[in-house]
CSV table of C-alpha atoms in Angstrom, one decimal:
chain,number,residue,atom,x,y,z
A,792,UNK,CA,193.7,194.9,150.6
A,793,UNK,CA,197.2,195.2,151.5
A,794,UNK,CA,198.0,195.3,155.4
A,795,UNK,CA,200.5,198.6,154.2
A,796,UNK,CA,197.7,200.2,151.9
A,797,UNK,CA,195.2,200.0,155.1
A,798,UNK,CA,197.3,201.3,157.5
A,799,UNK,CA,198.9,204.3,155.5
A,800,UNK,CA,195.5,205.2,154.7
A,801,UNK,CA,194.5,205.0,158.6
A,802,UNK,CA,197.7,207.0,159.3
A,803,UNK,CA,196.7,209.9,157.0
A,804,UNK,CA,192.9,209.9,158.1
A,805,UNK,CA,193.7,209.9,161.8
A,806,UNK,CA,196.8,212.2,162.0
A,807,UNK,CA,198.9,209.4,163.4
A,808,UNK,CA,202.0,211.2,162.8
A,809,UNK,CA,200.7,215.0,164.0
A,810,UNK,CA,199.1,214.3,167.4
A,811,UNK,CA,201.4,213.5,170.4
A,812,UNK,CA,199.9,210.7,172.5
A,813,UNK,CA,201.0,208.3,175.3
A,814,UNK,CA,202.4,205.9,173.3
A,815,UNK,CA,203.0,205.0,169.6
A,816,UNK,CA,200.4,204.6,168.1
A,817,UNK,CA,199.5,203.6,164.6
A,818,UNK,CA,200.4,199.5,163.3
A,819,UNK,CA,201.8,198.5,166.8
A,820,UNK,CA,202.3,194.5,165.8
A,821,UNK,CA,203.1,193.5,162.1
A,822,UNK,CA,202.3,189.7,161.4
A,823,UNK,CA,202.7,188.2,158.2
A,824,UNK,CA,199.5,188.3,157.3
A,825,UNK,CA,199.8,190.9,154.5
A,826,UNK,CA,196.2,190.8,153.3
A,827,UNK,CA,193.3,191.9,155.1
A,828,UNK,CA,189.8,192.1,154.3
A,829,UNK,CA,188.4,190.7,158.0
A,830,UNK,CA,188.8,193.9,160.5
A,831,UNK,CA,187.6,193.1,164.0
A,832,UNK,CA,187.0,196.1,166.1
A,833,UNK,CA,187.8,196.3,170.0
A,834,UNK,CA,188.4,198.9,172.6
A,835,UNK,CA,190.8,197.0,174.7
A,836,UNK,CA,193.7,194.4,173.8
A,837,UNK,CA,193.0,191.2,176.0
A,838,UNK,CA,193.9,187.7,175.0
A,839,UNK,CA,189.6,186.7,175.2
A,840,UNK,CA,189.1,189.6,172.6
A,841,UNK,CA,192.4,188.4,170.7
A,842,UNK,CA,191.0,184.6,170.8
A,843,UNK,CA,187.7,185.8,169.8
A,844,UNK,CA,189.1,187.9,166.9
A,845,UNK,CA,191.4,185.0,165.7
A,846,UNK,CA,188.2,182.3,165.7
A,847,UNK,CA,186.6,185.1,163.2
A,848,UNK,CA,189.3,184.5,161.4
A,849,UNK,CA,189.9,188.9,161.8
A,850,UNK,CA,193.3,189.6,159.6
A,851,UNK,CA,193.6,193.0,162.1
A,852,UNK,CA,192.3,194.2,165.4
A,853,UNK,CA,191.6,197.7,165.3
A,854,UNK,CA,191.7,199.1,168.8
A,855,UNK,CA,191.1,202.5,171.1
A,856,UNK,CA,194.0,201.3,173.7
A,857,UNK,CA,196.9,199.5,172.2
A,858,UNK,CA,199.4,197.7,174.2
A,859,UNK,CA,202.5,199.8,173.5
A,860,UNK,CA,203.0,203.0,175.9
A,861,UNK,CA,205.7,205.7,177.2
A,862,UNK,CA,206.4,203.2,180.0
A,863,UNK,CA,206.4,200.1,178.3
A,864,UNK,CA,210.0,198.5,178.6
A,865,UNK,CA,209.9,195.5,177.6
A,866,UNK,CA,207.5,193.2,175.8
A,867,UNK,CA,207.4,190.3,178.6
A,868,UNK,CA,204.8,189.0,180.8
A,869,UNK,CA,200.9,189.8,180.2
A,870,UNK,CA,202.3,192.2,177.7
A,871,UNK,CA,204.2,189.3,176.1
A,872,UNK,CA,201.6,186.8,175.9
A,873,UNK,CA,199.6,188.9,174.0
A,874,UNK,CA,201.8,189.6,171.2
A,875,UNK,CA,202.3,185.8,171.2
A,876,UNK,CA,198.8,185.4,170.6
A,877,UNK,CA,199.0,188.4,168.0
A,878,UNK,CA,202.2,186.9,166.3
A,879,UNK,CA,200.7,183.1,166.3
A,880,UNK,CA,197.7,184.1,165.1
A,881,UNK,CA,198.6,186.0,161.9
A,882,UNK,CA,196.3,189.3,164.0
A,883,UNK,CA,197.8,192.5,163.3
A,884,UNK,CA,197.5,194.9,165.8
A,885,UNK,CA,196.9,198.8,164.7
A,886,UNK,CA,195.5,201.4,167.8
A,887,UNK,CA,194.4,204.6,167.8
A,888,UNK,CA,194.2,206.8,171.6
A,889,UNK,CA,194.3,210.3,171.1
A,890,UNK,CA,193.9,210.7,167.4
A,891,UNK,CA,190.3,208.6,168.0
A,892,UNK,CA,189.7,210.7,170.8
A,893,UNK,CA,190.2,213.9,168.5
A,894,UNK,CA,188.7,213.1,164.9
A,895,UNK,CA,186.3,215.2,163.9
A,896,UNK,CA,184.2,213.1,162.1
A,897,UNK,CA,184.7,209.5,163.7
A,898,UNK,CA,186.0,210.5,167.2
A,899,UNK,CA,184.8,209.3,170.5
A,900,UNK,CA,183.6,213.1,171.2
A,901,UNK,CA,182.4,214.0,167.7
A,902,UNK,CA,180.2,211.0,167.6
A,903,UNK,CA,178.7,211.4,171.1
A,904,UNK,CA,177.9,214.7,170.7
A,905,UNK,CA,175.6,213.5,167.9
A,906,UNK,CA,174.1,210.8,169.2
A,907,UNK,CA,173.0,213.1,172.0
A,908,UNK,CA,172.4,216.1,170.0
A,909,UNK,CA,175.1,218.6,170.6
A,910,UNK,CA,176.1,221.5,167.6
A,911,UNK,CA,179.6,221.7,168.7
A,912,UNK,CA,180.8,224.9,168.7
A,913,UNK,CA,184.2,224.6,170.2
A,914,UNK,CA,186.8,221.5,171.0
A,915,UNK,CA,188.4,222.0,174.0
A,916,UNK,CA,190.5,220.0,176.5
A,917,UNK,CA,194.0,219.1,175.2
A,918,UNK,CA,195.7,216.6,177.1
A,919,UNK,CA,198.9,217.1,174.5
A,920,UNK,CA,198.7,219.0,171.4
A,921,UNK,CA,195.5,219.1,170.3
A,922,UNK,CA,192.3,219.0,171.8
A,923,UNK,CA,190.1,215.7,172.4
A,924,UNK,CA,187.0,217.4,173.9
A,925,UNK,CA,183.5,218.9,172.3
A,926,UNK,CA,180.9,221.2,173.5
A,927,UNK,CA,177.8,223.1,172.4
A,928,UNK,CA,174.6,223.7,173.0
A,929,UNK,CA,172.0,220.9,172.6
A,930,UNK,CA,169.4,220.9,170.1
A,931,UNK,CA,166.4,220.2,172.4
A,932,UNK,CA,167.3,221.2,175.9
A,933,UNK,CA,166.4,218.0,177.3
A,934,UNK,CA,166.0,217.4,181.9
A,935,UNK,CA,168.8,215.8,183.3
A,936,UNK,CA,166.8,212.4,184.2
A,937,UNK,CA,166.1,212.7,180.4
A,938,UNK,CA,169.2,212.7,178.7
A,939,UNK,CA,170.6,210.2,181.1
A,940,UNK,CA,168.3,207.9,180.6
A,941,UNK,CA,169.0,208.6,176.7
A,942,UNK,CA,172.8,207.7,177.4
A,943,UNK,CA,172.3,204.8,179.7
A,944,UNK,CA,170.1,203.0,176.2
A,945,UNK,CA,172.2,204.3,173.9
A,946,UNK,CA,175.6,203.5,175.3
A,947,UNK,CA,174.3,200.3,177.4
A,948,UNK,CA,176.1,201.9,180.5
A,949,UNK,CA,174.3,202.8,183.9
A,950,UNK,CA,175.6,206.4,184.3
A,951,UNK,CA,176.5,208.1,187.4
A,952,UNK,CA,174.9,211.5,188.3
A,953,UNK,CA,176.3,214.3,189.8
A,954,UNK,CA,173.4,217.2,190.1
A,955,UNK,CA,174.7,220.0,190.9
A,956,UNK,CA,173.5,221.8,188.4
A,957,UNK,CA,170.2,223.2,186.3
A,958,UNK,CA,167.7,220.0,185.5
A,959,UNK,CA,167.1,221.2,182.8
A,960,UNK,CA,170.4,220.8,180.0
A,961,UNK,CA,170.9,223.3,177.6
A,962,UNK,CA,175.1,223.1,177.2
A,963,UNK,CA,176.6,220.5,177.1
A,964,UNK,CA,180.8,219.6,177.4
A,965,UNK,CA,181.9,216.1,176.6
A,966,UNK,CA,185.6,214.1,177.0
A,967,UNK,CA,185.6,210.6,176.3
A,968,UNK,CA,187.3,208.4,178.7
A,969,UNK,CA,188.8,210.0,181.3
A,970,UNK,CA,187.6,213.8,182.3
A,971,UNK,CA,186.4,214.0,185.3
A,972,UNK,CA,189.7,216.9,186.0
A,973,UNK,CA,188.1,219.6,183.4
A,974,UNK,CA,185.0,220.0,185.7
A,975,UNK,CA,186.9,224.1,186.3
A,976,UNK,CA,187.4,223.9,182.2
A,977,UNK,CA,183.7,222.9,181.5
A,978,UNK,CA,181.9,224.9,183.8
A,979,UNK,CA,184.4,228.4,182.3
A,980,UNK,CA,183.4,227.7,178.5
A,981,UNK,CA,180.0,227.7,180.4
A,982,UNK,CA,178.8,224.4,180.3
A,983,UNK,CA,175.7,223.4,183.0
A,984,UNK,CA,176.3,219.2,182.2
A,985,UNK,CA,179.3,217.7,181.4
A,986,UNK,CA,179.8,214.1,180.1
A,987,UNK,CA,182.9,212.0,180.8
A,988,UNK,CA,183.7,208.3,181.5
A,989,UNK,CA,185.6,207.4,184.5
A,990,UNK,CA,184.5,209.1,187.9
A,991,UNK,CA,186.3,211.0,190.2
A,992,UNK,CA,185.8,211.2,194.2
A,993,UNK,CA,188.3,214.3,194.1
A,994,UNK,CA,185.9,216.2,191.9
A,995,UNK,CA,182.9,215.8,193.5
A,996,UNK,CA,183.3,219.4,195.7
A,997,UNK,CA,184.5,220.7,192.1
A,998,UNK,CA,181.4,220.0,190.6
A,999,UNK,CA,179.3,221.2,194.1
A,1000,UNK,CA,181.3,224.1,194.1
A,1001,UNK,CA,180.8,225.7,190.2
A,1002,UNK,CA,176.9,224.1,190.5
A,1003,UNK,CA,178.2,221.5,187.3
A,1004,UNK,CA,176.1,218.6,186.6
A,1005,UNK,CA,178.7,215.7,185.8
A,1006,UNK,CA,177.7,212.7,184.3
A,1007,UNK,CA,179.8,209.7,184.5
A,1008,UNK,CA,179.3,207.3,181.6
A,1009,UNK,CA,182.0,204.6,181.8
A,1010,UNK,CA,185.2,204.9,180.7
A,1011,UNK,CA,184.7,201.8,178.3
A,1012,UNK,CA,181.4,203.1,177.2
A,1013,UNK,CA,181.8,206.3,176.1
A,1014,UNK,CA,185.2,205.1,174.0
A,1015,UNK,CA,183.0,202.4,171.8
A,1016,UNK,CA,181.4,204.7,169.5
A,1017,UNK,CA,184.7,206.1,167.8
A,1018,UNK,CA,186.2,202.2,167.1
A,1019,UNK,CA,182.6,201.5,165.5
A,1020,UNK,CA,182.4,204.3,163.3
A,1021,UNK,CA,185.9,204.0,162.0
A,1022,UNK,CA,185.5,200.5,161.1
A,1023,UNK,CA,182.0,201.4,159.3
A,1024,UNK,CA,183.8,204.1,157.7
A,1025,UNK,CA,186.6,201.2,156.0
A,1026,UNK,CA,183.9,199.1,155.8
A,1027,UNK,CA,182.0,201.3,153.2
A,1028,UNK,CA,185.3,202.5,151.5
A,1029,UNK,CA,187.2,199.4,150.9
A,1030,UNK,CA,184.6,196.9,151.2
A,1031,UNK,CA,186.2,194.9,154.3
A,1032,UNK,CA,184.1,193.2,156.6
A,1033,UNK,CA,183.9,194.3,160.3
A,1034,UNK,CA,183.2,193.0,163.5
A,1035,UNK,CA,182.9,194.9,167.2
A,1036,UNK,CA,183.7,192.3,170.0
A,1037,UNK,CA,182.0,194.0,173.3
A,1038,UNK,CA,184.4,192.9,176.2
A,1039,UNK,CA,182.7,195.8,178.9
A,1040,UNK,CA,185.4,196.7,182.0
A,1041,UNK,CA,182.2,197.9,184.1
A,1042,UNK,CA,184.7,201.0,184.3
């Protein structure tokens, strides 16, 4: 398949072009590789998951964080090796932040909330022009100690609790990544859990004070779900192999 073919397709399917995001997003390093039909799947951009890609022999990494944002001025240093490696390499480079964050049926949010058994009845949370964020009530009303447990397996992550809320979860509000500033948003579209990434110490009294349970998943875990089940998705539409390479921050 034509590197141009995949990533106009991509562009349409995500909204590349309609949602405002950090950075550009979209084919961020064109190589001259033109043909692809080995996708390797990553949530970061390092050079290990760029070496590891390459000795796949991946024509395109297809990432949650790019390398190219708002205050990127210059491609030098860390920033330069990698596009060395990128450019050497024949490895294209296409990234998608927000517009994974947001998709409704391969997102980061979409896909959590049905692994853990959300209807989502709203999206919510919009860091730009559209929101990234899911809630709804849950299907079985699961404790607390239950459905982090279930998160912890599912999302090989080791979750950290805040209770300040009902054990038993019967709404549930989730944002990928980095949340843990909606706690006021969550607990007002009358969530009693809510389930983010990256943890906050200047939330904590925010959670204590609206009686919120918070769960913090990992940043990096809760953002590998959407990368999968996009590549899956090409995978089954234009027949391309795929391959997730699990570098874990421990964030």
């Amino acid at each position: 398949m034509k590197c141009t073919e995949l990533t106009t397709y991509l562009d349409d399917y995500l909204r590349i072009a309609d949602i405002v995001d950090y950075g550009p997003q979209g084919l961020q390093v064109e190589t001259a590789q033109t043909e692809i039909q080995r996708i390797a799947l990553a949530v970061d951009v390092s050079p290990a998951v760029i070496e590891t890609a390459v000795a796949w022999n991946a024509d395109l990494l297809l990432v949650h964080h790019g390398i190219l944002w708002r205050n990127v001025e210059r491609i030098a240093g860390p920033l330069g090796e990698r596009v060395r490696l990128l450019m050497r390499h024949g490895l294209n480079l296409y990234a998608a932040h927000l517009p994974l964050d947001a998709h409704p049926e391969v997102g980061n949010n979409a896909i959590l909330a049905r692994m853990f058994g959300v209807a989502v009845e709203e999206w919510w949370c919009t860091p730009t022009n559209v929101p990234i964020g899911v809630i709804g009530d849950m299907a079985e009303r699961p404790s607390l100690t239950h459905l982090v447990q279930q998160i912890n397996d599912q999302l090989e992550t080791q979750c950290r609790v805040l209770a300040h809320g009902t054990e038993q979860v019967s709404r549930l509000a989730i944002v990928s990544g980095f949340g843990a500033d909606q706690v006021a948003a969550a607990k007002a579209l009358g969530a009693d859990t809510f389930l983010t990434g990256e943890t906050s110490h200047a939330n904590y009294w925010a959670a204590s004070d609206y009686g919120l349970n918070v769960i913090f998943a990992g940043h990096y875990a809760t953002e590998t779900v959407g990368v999968q089940a996009l590549g899956q998705h090409l995978a089954q539409k234009f027949n391309l192999d795929i391959k997730f390479f699990d570098f874990p921050t421990q964030m």
